[in-house]
Amino acid sequence: MKVSATDSGDRLKRTEFRRKLFLLTIVGGIVFWLATFVTSLLPIAAAYRAAYSNWSIQTVWVGSVFAGMLFSCCVSYFYLRFYDKIPTMSPVLKSLLVSTVALVIAILIIDVPMVLQSEQFVLHYFFIGVLFNSVRFLLLGFAIGFVYKRLNDTVDSNPSAS
């Protein structure tokens, strides 16, 4: 069975895609976790956690590692997969757009059911949760776009790397 030049080119593209996906996922996950860590230290975050359950702060920190990696992987995948179809020129704006879509989906899946299942109607806690998630997702999007831009600038400035 012969291997054509296009097969090796496709394999190289897939390997490059996976490498970028891995790197963007790690960076985005770390930024998501750091944003969660910082916001969880705020006094209003304690009231927010108490309003919905008896989460401990350690549970929030550990859970945000996995959630951050999951969200970061999804945002990075769709960012890389549909990069050319996102209607802006800046890599950072493109990633912010994708992370904003992920934010809206997360609000619909996580925050809305929490408000609806609560014994007491606490709409202000819903908005606090949306604010916290907005900070996390926008920082995640900014980090992914920034790292992607840095990766491409490095490749463009070093022609022997191509």
mmCIF file of N, CA and C in Angstrom, residues 19-83:
data_model
loop_
_atom_site.group_PDB
_atom_site.id
_atom_site.type_symbol
_atom_site.label_atom_id
_atom_site.label_comp_id
_atom_site.label_asym_id
_atom_site.label_seq_id
_atom_site.Cartn_x
_atom_site.Cartn_y
_atom_site.Cartn_z
ATOM 1 N N ARG A 19 -1.461 19.255 18.651
ATOM 2 C CA ARG A 19 -0.480 19.946 19.491
ATOM 3 C C ARG A 19 -1.025 21.303 19.939
ATOM 4 N N LYS A 20 -1.598 22.043 18.995
ATOM 5 C CA LYS A 20 -2.179 23.343 19.349
ATOM 6 C C LYS A 20 -3.371 23.169 20.290
ATOM 7 N N LEU A 21 -4.201 22.167 20.026
ATOM 8 C CA LEU A 21 -5.359 21.919 20.887
ATOM 9 C C LEU A 21 -4.909 21.613 22.313
ATOM 10 N N PHE A 22 -3.901 20.788 22.457
ATOM 11 C CA PHE A 22 -3.389 20.447 23.785
ATOM 12 C C PHE A 22 -2.852 21.681 24.494
ATOM 13 N N LEU A 23 -2.040 22.456 23.808
ATOM 14 C CA LEU A 23 -1.439 23.647 24.422
ATOM 15 C C LEU A 23 -2.501 24.677 24.805
ATOM 16 N N LEU A 24 -3.443 24.943 23.898
ATOM 17 C CA LEU A 24 -4.496 25.917 24.196
ATOM 18 C C LEU A 24 -5.402 25.425 25.324
ATOM 19 N N THR A 25 -5.659 24.117 25.367
ATOM 20 C CA THR A 25 -6.483 23.558 26.442
ATOM 21 C C THR A 25 -5.808 23.740 27.799
ATOM 22 N N ILE A 26 -4.528 23.450 27.874
ATOM 23 C CA ILE A 26 -3.796 23.590 29.145
ATOM 24 C C ILE A 26 -3.771 25.054 29.593
ATOM 25 N N VAL A 27 -3.434 25.949 28.685
ATOM 26 C CA VAL A 27 -3.357 27.374 29.047
ATOM 27 C C VAL A 27 -4.734 27.892 29.461
ATOM 28 N N GLY A 28 -5.762 27.576 28.672
ATOM 29 C CA GLY A 28 -7.110 28.022 29.004
ATOM 30 C C GLY A 28 -7.601 27.458 30.325
ATOM 31 N N GLY A 29 -7.301 26.182 30.575
ATOM 32 C CA GLY A 29 -7.708 25.563 31.834
ATOM 33 C C GLY A 29 -7.037 26.198 33.038
ATOM 34 N N ILE A 30 -5.768 26.525 32.897
ATOM 35 C CA ILE A 30 -5.051 27.181 34.000
ATOM 36 C C ILE A 30 -5.627 28.569 34.269
ATOM 37 N N VAL A 31 -5.892 29.312 33.203
ATOM 38 C CA VAL A 31 -6.457 30.655 33.372
ATOM 39 C C VAL A 31 -7.851 30.575 33.989
ATOM 40 N N PHE A 32 -8.656 29.606 33.546
ATOM 41 C CA PHE A 32 -9.998 29.414 34.106
ATOM 42 C C PHE A 32 -9.897 29.102 35.599
ATOM 43 N N TRP A 33 -8.972 28.219 35.974
ATOM 44 C CA TRP A 33 -8.819 27.856 37.382
ATOM 45 C C TRP A 33 -8.329 29.052 38.198
ATOM 46 N N LEU A 34 -7.370 29.807 37.675
ATOM 47 C CA LEU A 34 -6.876 30.974 38.412
ATOM 48 C C LEU A 34 -7.979 32.011 38.621
ATOM 49 N N ALA A 35 -8.811 32.210 37.604
ATOM 50 C CA ALA A 35 -9.929 33.154 37.755
ATOM 51 C C ALA A 35 -10.916 32.649 38.802
ATOM 52 N N THR A 36 -11.162 31.340 38.810
ATOM 53 C CA THR A 36 -12.045 30.762 39.826
ATOM 54 C C THR A 36 -11.444 30.928 41.216
ATOM 55 N N PHE A 37 -10.156 30.677 41.327
ATOM 56 C CA PHE A 37 -9.468 30.806 42.617
ATOM 57 C C PHE A 37 -9.579 32.224 43.155
ATOM 58 N N VAL A 38 -9.307 33.204 42.302
ATOM 59 C CA VAL A 38 -9.332 34.596 42.745
ATOM 60 C C VAL A 38 -10.753 35.032 43.103
ATOM 61 N N THR A 39 -11.723 34.705 42.248
ATOM 62 C CA THR A 39 -13.094 35.134 42.535
ATOM 63 C C THR A 39 -13.680 34.401 43.736
ATOM 64 N N SER A 40 -13.225 33.181 44.002
ATOM 65 C CA SER A 40 -13.771 32.449 45.147
ATOM 66 C C SER A 40 -13.300 33.023 46.478
ATOM 67 N N LEU A 41 -12.275 33.836 46.462
ATOM 68 C CA LEU A 41 -11.796 34.460 47.693
ATOM 69 C C LEU A 41 -12.589 35.713 48.062
ATOM 70 N N LEU A 42 -13.413 36.192 47.152
ATOM 71 C CA LEU A 42 -14.230 37.372 47.426
ATOM 72 C C LEU A 42 -15.328 37.044 48.439
ATOM 73 N N PRO A 43 -15.691 37.978 49.300
ATOM 74 C CA PRO A 43 -16.744 37.718 50.284
ATOM 75 C C PRO A 43 -18.095 37.390 49.645
ATOM 76 N N ILE A 44 -18.391 37.983 48.517
ATOM 77 C CA ILE A 44 -19.678 37.721 47.873
ATOM 78 C C ILE A 44 -19.742 36.289 47.332
ATOM 79 N N ALA A 45 -18.587 35.704 47.035
ATOM 80 C CA ALA A 45 -18.552 34.320 46.550
ATOM 81 C C ALA A 45 -18.996 33.349 47.644
ATOM 82 N N ALA A 46 -18.668 33.649 48.898
ATOM 83 C CA ALA A 46 -19.107 32.798 50.005
ATOM 84 C C ALA A 46 -20.622 32.831 50.140
ATOM 85 N N ALA A 47 -21.203 33.994 49.988
ATOM 86 C CA ALA A 47 -22.664 34.108 50.047
ATOM 87 C C ALA A 47 -23.305 33.393 48.866
ATOM 88 N N TYR A 48 -22.682 33.462 47.702
ATOM 89 C CA TYR A 48 -23.190 32.780 46.511
ATOM 90 C C TYR A 48 -23.178 31.273 46.712
ATOM 91 N N ARG A 49 -22.063 30.736 47.245
ATOM 92 C CA ARG A 49 -21.981 29.287 47.494
ATOM 93 C C ARG A 49 -23.009 28.862 48.536
ATOM 94 N N ALA A 50 -23.196 29.676 49.558
ATOM 95 C CA ALA A 50 -24.139 29.338 50.619
ATOM 96 C C ALA A 50 -25.589 29.386 50.134
ATOM 97 N N ALA A 51 -25.868 30.207 49.157
ATOM 98 C CA ALA A 51 -27.242 30.336 48.657
ATOM 99 C C ALA A 51 -27.708 29.089 47.926
ATOM 100 N N TYR A 52 -26.805 28.377 47.301
ATOM 101 C CA TYR A 52 -27.205 27.227 46.491
ATOM 102 C C TYR A 52 -26.910 25.888 47.138
ATOM 103 N N SER A 53 -25.929 25.807 47.975
ATOM 104 C CA SER A 53 -25.613 24.537 48.635
ATOM 105 C C SER A 53 -24.562 24.788 49.695
ATOM 106 N N ASN A 54 -24.059 23.707 50.226
ATOM 107 C CA ASN A 54 -23.022 23.831 51.246
ATOM 108 C C ASN A 54 -21.652 23.458 50.673
ATOM 109 N N TRP A 55 -21.348 23.941 49.466
ATOM 110 C CA TRP A 55 -20.040 23.677 48.862
ATOM 111 C C TRP A 55 -18.948 24.251 49.740
ATOM 112 N N SER A 56 -17.884 23.503 49.855
ATOM 113 C CA SER A 56 -16.713 24.065 50.507
ATOM 114 C C SER A 56 -15.852 24.734 49.443
ATOM 115 N N ILE A 57 -15.003 25.601 49.876
ATOM 116 C CA ILE A 57 -14.171 26.320 48.916
ATOM 117 C C ILE A 57 -13.184 25.367 48.243
ATOM 118 N N GLN A 58 -12.757 24.308 48.944
ATOM 119 C CA GLN A 58 -11.848 23.336 48.341
ATOM 120 C C GLN A 58 -12.546 22.570 47.210
ATOM 121 N N THR A 59 -13.829 22.288 47.379
ATOM 122 C CA THR A 59 -14.591 21.610 46.327
ATOM 123 C C THR A 59 -14.659 22.488 45.080
ATOM 124 N N VAL A 60 -14.853 23.769 45.265
ATOM 125 C CA VAL A 60 -14.912 24.696 44.144
ATOM 126 C C VAL A 60 -13.569 24.720 43.416
ATOM 127 N N TRP A 61 -12.474 24.757 44.162
ATOM 128 C CA TRP A 61 -11.161 24.829 43.534
ATOM 129 C C TRP A 61 -10.834 23.559 42.761
ATOM 130 N N VAL A 62 -11.109 22.397 43.332
ATOM 131 C CA VAL A 62 -10.814 21.133 42.651
ATOM 132 C C VAL A 62 -11.748 20.950 41.458
ATOM 133 N N GLY A 63 -13.015 21.239 41.631
ATOM 134 C CA GLY A 63 -13.969 21.088 40.534
ATOM 135 C C GLY A 63 -13.693 22.019 39.379
ATOM 136 N N SER A 64 -13.156 23.197 39.682
ATOM 137 C CA SER A 64 -12.891 24.151 38.604
ATOM 138 C C SER A 64 -11.699 23.730 37.748
ATOM 139 N N VAL A 65 -10.824 22.890 38.264
ATOM 140 C CA VAL A 65 -9.722 22.376 37.442
ATOM 141 C C VAL A 65 -10.300 21.545 36.305
ATOM 142 N N PHE A 66 -11.195 20.610 36.653
ATOM 143 C CA PHE A 66 -11.786 19.743 35.629
ATOM 144 C C PHE A 66 -12.731 20.515 34.716
ATOM 145 N N ALA A 67 -13.535 21.387 35.294
ATOM 146 C CA ALA A 67 -14.445 22.200 34.475
ATOM 147 C C ALA A 67 -13.658 23.112 33.550
ATOM 148 N N GLY A 68 -12.599 23.712 34.047
ATOM 149 C CA GLY A 68 -11.769 24.591 33.223
ATOM 150 C C GLY A 68 -11.131 23.863 32.059
ATOM 151 N N MET A 69 -10.637 22.660 32.309
ATOM 152 C CA MET A 69 -10.042 21.875 31.226
ATOM 153 C C MET A 69 -11.100 21.475 30.198
ATOM 154 N N LEU A 70 -12.281 21.103 30.673
ATOM 155 C CA LEU A 70 -13.351 20.715 29.757
ATOM 156 C C LEU A 70 -13.797 21.898 28.898
ATOM 157 N N PHE A 71 -14.081 23.024 29.527
ATOM 158 C CA PHE A 71 -14.499 24.212 28.786
ATOM 159 C C PHE A 71 -13.382 24.691 27.851
ATOM 160 N N SER A 72 -12.158 24.671 28.336
ATOM 161 C CA SER A 72 -11.032 25.110 27.529
ATOM 162 C C SER A 72 -10.822 24.206 26.319
ATOM 163 N N CYS A 73 -10.989 22.921 26.506
ATOM 164 C CA CYS A 73 -10.851 21.988 25.383
ATOM 165 C C CYS A 73 -11.936 22.246 24.340
ATOM 166 N N CYS A 74 -13.161 22.440 24.791
ATOM 167 C CA CYS A 74 -14.264 22.705 23.851
ATOM 168 C C CYS A 74 -14.052 24.015 23.103
ATOM 169 N N VAL A 75 -13.707 25.064 23.824
ATOM 170 C CA VAL A 75 -13.486 26.363 23.187
ATOM 171 C C VAL A 75 -12.302 26.277 22.222
ATOM 172 N N SER A 76 -11.226 25.641 22.642
ATOM 173 C CA SER A 76 -10.043 25.525 21.786
ATOM 174 C C SER A 76 -10.342 24.711 20.531
ATOM 175 N N TYR A 77 -11.088 23.619 20.695
ATOM 176 C CA TYR A 77 -11.411 22.778 19.542
ATOM 177 C C TYR A 77 -12.222 23.563 18.508
ATOM 178 N N PHE A 78 -13.298 24.207 18.953
ATOM 179 C CA PHE A 78 -14.131 24.945 18.011
ATOM 180 C C PHE A 78 -13.393 26.164 17.447
ATOM 181 N N TYR A 79 -12.528 26.747 18.243
ATOM 182 C CA TYR A 79 -11.711 27.874 17.779
ATOM 183 C C TYR A 79 -10.786 27.430 16.650
ATOM 184 N N LEU A 80 -10.080 26.328 16.856
ATOM 185 C CA LEU A 80 -9.163 25.839 15.825
ATOM 186 C C LEU A 80 -9.906 25.278 14.614
ATOM 187 N N ARG A 81 -10.978 24.579 14.882
ATOM 188 C CA ARG A 81 -11.720 23.917 13.802
ATOM 189 C C ARG A 81 -12.390 24.916 12.865
ATOM 190 N N PHE A 82 -12.953 25.979 13.413
ATOM 191 C CA PHE A 82 -13.691 26.954 12.617
ATOM 192 C C PHE A 82 -12.989 28.308 12.552
ATOM 193 N N TYR A 83 -11.674 28.308 12.688
ATOM 194 C CA TYR A 83 -10.917 29.556 12.744
ATOM 195 C C TYR A 83 -11.190 30.445 11.533
#
